[in-house]
N, CA, C and O of each residue as an XYZ file, in Angstrom:
316
protein
N     -28.887    -13.136     14.282
C     -29.920    -12.750     15.220
C     -30.772    -11.660     14.592
O     -30.265    -10.707     14.000
N     -32.054    -11.823     14.735
C     -32.953    -10.845     14.133
C     -33.304     -9.729     15.106
O     -33.270     -9.913     16.323
N     -33.637     -8.584     14.557
C     -34.054     -7.443     15.367
C     -35.396     -7.761     16.018
O     -36.175     -8.566     15.508
N     -35.647     -7.120     17.140
C     -36.885     -7.326     17.885
C     -37.879     -6.208     17.585
O     -37.490     -5.105     17.202
N     -39.160     -6.506     17.763
C     -40.175     -5.466     17.628
C     -40.186     -4.629     18.903
O     -39.657     -5.046     19.933
N     -40.787     -3.454     18.826
C     -40.888     -2.589     20.009
C     -41.602     -3.313     21.155
O     -41.221     -3.180     22.318
N     -42.631     -4.071     20.814
C     -43.397     -4.796     21.837
C     -42.522     -5.854     22.520
O     -42.545     -5.987     23.744
N     -41.751     -6.603     21.725
C     -40.851     -7.611     22.290
C     -39.818     -6.968     23.208
O     -39.538     -7.476     24.294
N     -39.253     -5.843     22.762
C     -38.251     -5.142     23.572
C     -38.869     -4.728     24.903
O     -38.291     -4.962     25.965
N     -40.054     -4.110     24.839
C     -40.716     -3.645     26.056
C     -40.998     -4.798     27.010
O     -40.762     -4.678     28.212
N     -41.507     -5.930     26.480
C     -41.813     -7.091     27.323
C     -40.560     -7.641     28.006
O     -40.582     -7.956     29.196
N     -39.473     -7.753     27.250
C     -38.230     -8.291     27.818
C     -37.662     -7.328     28.856
O     -37.235     -7.760     29.927
N     -37.650     -6.028     28.555
C     -37.124     -5.036     29.498
C     -37.958     -5.027     30.770
O     -37.410     -4.960     31.870
N     -39.293     -5.096     30.629
C     -40.162     -5.156     31.817
C     -39.853     -6.373     32.669
O     -39.800     -6.287     33.896
N     -39.647     -7.524     32.003
C     -39.309     -8.768     32.728
C     -37.975     -8.617     33.462
O     -37.844     -9.016     34.619
N     -36.989     -8.035     32.775
C     -35.677     -7.848     33.395
C     -35.727     -6.894     34.580
O     -35.026     -7.087     35.574
N     -36.560     -5.862     34.468
C     -36.692     -4.920     35.583
C     -37.366     -5.582     36.778
O     -37.029     -5.295     37.926
N     -38.326     -6.474     36.502
C     -39.013     -7.186     37.592
C     -38.066     -8.137     38.315
O     -38.070     -8.210     39.544
N     -37.251     -8.868     37.547
C     -36.372     -9.846     38.193
C     -35.008     -9.269     38.591
O     -34.133     -9.996     39.061
N     -34.837     -7.953     38.397
C     -33.625     -7.288     38.871
C     -32.395     -7.445     37.998
O     -31.301     -7.062     38.414
N     -32.538     -7.991     36.812
C     -31.375     -8.214     35.940
C     -31.088     -7.027     35.011
O     -30.027     -6.965     34.391
N     -32.028     -6.094     34.919
C     -31.855     -4.969     33.987
C     -30.594     -4.168     34.300
O     -29.804     -3.870     33.404
N     -30.410     -3.821     35.569
C     -29.237     -3.030     35.956
C     -27.938     -3.763     35.642
O     -26.947     -3.149     35.248
N     -27.952     -5.080     35.820
C     -26.767     -5.896     35.521
C     -26.378     -5.749     34.043
O     -25.213     -5.520     33.721
N     -27.365     -5.882     33.157
C     -27.091     -5.738     31.724
C     -26.694     -4.304     31.379
O     -25.809     -4.085     30.552
N     -27.345     -3.335     32.010
C     -27.026     -1.933     31.734
C     -25.591     -1.629     32.151
O     -24.883     -0.912     31.445
N     -25.161     -2.159     33.273
C     -23.774     -1.975     33.722
C     -22.791     -2.627     32.767
O     -21.699     -2.104     32.544
N     -23.176     -3.788     32.190
C     -22.305     -4.448     31.211
C     -22.060     -3.532     30.022
O     -20.928     -3.396     29.559
N     -23.127     -2.903     29.527
C     -22.991     -2.025     28.370
C     -22.126     -0.815     28.709
O     -21.281     -0.416     27.908
N     -22.324     -0.234     29.873
C     -21.485      0.894     30.295
C     -20.029      0.475     30.423
O     -19.132      1.216     30.021
N     -19.787     -0.710     30.980
C     -18.434     -1.229     31.129
C     -17.794     -1.475     29.764
O     -16.615     -1.186     29.561
N     -18.593     -2.019     28.821
C     -18.070     -2.257     27.473
C     -17.576     -0.954     26.864
O     -16.521     -0.918     26.230
N     -18.344      0.121     27.059
C     -17.954      1.405     26.487
C     -16.738      1.988     27.200
O     -15.771      2.392     26.553
N     -16.783      2.032     28.515
C     -15.724      2.679     29.283
C     -14.392      1.935     29.225
O     -13.337      2.557     29.097
N     -14.436      0.616     29.318
C     -13.187     -0.146     29.389
C     -12.717     -0.715     28.054
O     -11.523     -0.952     27.869
N     -13.643     -0.935     27.125
C     -13.265     -1.608     25.874
C     -13.569     -0.778     24.626
O     -13.309     -1.228     23.510
N     -14.119      0.434     24.804
C     -14.474      1.304     23.684
C     -15.459      0.643     22.727
O     -15.399      0.861     21.517
N     -16.359     -0.159     23.269
C     -17.367     -0.807     22.432
C     -18.577      0.116     22.310
O     -19.142      0.560     23.309
N     -18.962      0.392     21.062
C     -20.151      1.189     20.787
C     -21.089      0.291     19.991
O     -20.676     -0.362     19.033
N     -22.346      0.266     20.393
C     -23.320     -0.585     19.706
C     -24.162      0.216     18.728
O     -24.408      1.403     18.943
N     -24.609     -0.432     17.644
C     -25.465      0.206     16.651
C     -26.877      0.409     17.174
O     -27.600      1.275     16.683
N     -27.278     -0.381     18.167
C     -28.641     -0.334     18.701
C     -28.666      0.457     19.996
O     -27.636      0.630     20.648
N     -29.855      0.940     20.369
C     -29.927      1.630     21.658
C     -29.794      0.602     22.784
O     -29.939     -0.601     22.566
N     -29.519      1.093     23.974
C     -29.186      0.206     25.100
C     -30.280     -0.815     25.387
O     -29.979     -1.995     25.565
N     -31.550     -0.390     25.436
C     -32.626     -1.327     25.758
C     -32.762     -2.427     24.717
O     -32.988     -3.587     25.062
N     -32.626     -2.067     23.438
C     -32.726     -3.095     22.398
C     -31.548     -4.060     22.477
O     -31.711     -5.262     22.271
N     -30.361     -3.533     22.776
C     -29.174     -4.393     22.906
C     -29.335     -5.354     24.087
O     -29.013     -6.538     23.987
N     -29.834     -4.829     25.200
C     -30.066     -5.653     26.390
C     -31.086     -6.742     26.087
O     -30.870     -7.908     26.421
N     -32.198     -6.368     25.455
C     -33.258     -7.329     25.146
C     -32.762     -8.411     24.191
O     -33.064     -9.590     24.377
N     -32.004     -8.018     23.175
C     -31.469     -9.001     22.221
C     -30.514     -9.981     22.905
O     -30.580    -11.190     22.685
N     -29.635     -9.439     23.730
C     -28.677    -10.295     24.433
C     -29.410    -11.274     25.347
O     -29.102    -12.466     25.365
N     -30.373    -10.769     26.099
C     -31.120    -11.617     27.027
C     -31.902    -12.693     26.278
O     -31.892    -13.858     26.675
N     -32.578    -12.307     25.198
C     -33.362    -13.273     24.426
C     -32.474    -14.376     23.852
O     -32.885    -15.533     23.768
N     -31.249    -14.007     23.456
C     -30.346    -14.983     22.838
C     -29.401    -15.630     23.844
O     -28.438    -16.298     23.467
N     -29.689    -15.422     25.134
C     -28.930    -16.055     26.223
C     -27.427    -15.822     26.096
O     -26.623    -16.750     26.184
N     -27.072    -14.552     25.886
C     -25.670    -14.185     25.790
C     -25.487    -12.829     26.469
O     -26.397    -12.335     27.136
N     -24.322    -12.236     26.300
C     -24.073    -10.903     26.856
C     -23.746     -9.971     25.684
O     -23.275    -10.429     24.643
N     -23.994     -8.669     25.848
C     -23.751     -7.742     24.745
C     -22.334     -7.826     24.166
O     -22.160     -7.766     22.949
N     -21.329     -7.964     25.024
C     -19.936     -7.977     24.577
C     -19.665     -9.055     23.526
O     -18.773     -8.893     22.693
N     -20.417    -10.142     23.556
C     -20.205    -11.241     22.604
C     -20.943    -11.029     21.286
O     -20.798    -11.829     20.361
N     -21.733     -9.957     21.191
C     -22.558     -9.745     20.002
C     -21.879     -8.770     19.041
O     -22.364     -7.662     18.814
N     -20.753     -9.199     18.486
C     -19.917     -8.323     17.669
C     -20.608     -7.815     16.410
O     -20.239     -6.764     15.886
N     -21.605     -8.546     15.918
C     -22.295     -8.090     14.708
C     -23.069     -6.789     14.949
O     -23.513     -6.143     14.000
N     -23.229     -6.410     16.219
C     -23.920     -5.166     16.539
C     -22.968     -4.061     16.978
O     -23.416     -3.011     17.438
N     -21.664     -4.277     16.844
C     -20.685     -3.241     17.152
C     -20.717     -2.181     16.042
O     -20.914     -2.506     14.872
N     -20.527     -0.943     16.411
C     -20.371      0.136     15.440
C     -18.864      0.349     15.265
O     -18.245      1.141     15.975
N     -18.300     -0.373     14.310
C     -16.844     -0.393     14.160
C     -16.275      0.982     13.838
O     -15.174      1.309     14.280
N     -16.999      1.784     13.084
C     -16.508      3.129     12.750
C     -16.319      3.967     14.016
O     -15.282      4.606     14.195
N     -17.323      3.960     14.889
C     -17.219      4.727     16.139
C     -16.128      4.170     17.053
O     -15.412      4.926     17.710
N     -16.008      2.851     17.089
C     -14.967      2.224     17.915
C     -13.589      2.678     17.435
O     -12.730      3.025     18.246
N     -13.381      2.674     16.127
C     -12.087      3.088     15.574
C     -11.784      4.552     15.894
O     -10.640      4.902     16.182
N     -12.813      5.412     15.843
C     -12.600      6.820     16.186
C     -12.179      6.960     17.647
O     -11.273      7.734     17.957
N     -12.817      6.229     18.532
C     -12.472      6.295     19.964
C     -11.040      5.813     20.200
O     -10.298      6.414     20.976
N     -10.662      4.740     19.535
C      -9.314      4.201     19.693
C      -8.280      5.204     19.189
O      -7.244      5.404     19.823
N      -8.564      5.846     18.030
C      -7.647      6.837     17.485
C      -7.498      8.030     18.438
O      -6.397      8.555     18.606
N      -8.596      8.454     19.055
C      -8.545      9.557     20.029
C      -7.650      9.192     21.207
O      -6.892     10.025     21.702
N      -7.743      7.930     21.655
C      -6.922      7.487     22.771
C      -5.434      7.479     22.442
O      -4.598      7.711     23.315
N      -5.113      7.214     21.193
C      -3.717      7.144     20.793
C      -3.069      8.519     20.713
O      -1.848      8.637     20.812
N      -3.869      9.550     20.538
C      -3.322     10.910     20.429
C      -2.792     11.441     21.723
O      -2.304     12.570     21.773
């Protein structure tokens, strides 16, 4: 999956806010972090726009996980 331009991100986010799906995707990202320790390399809006454009959910987009940060969070939990 390729990165989006700022204009593409803005257009997709605006569309999601109009149709009420933005909050749904934003909650998914928060849930991924809180319950699964998933940290993404991209900011939330870009992650949401990419997932929506590719007809998937952020949790399934493992190529955008920040594995180093995830490992640090997991290690903190084990202590």
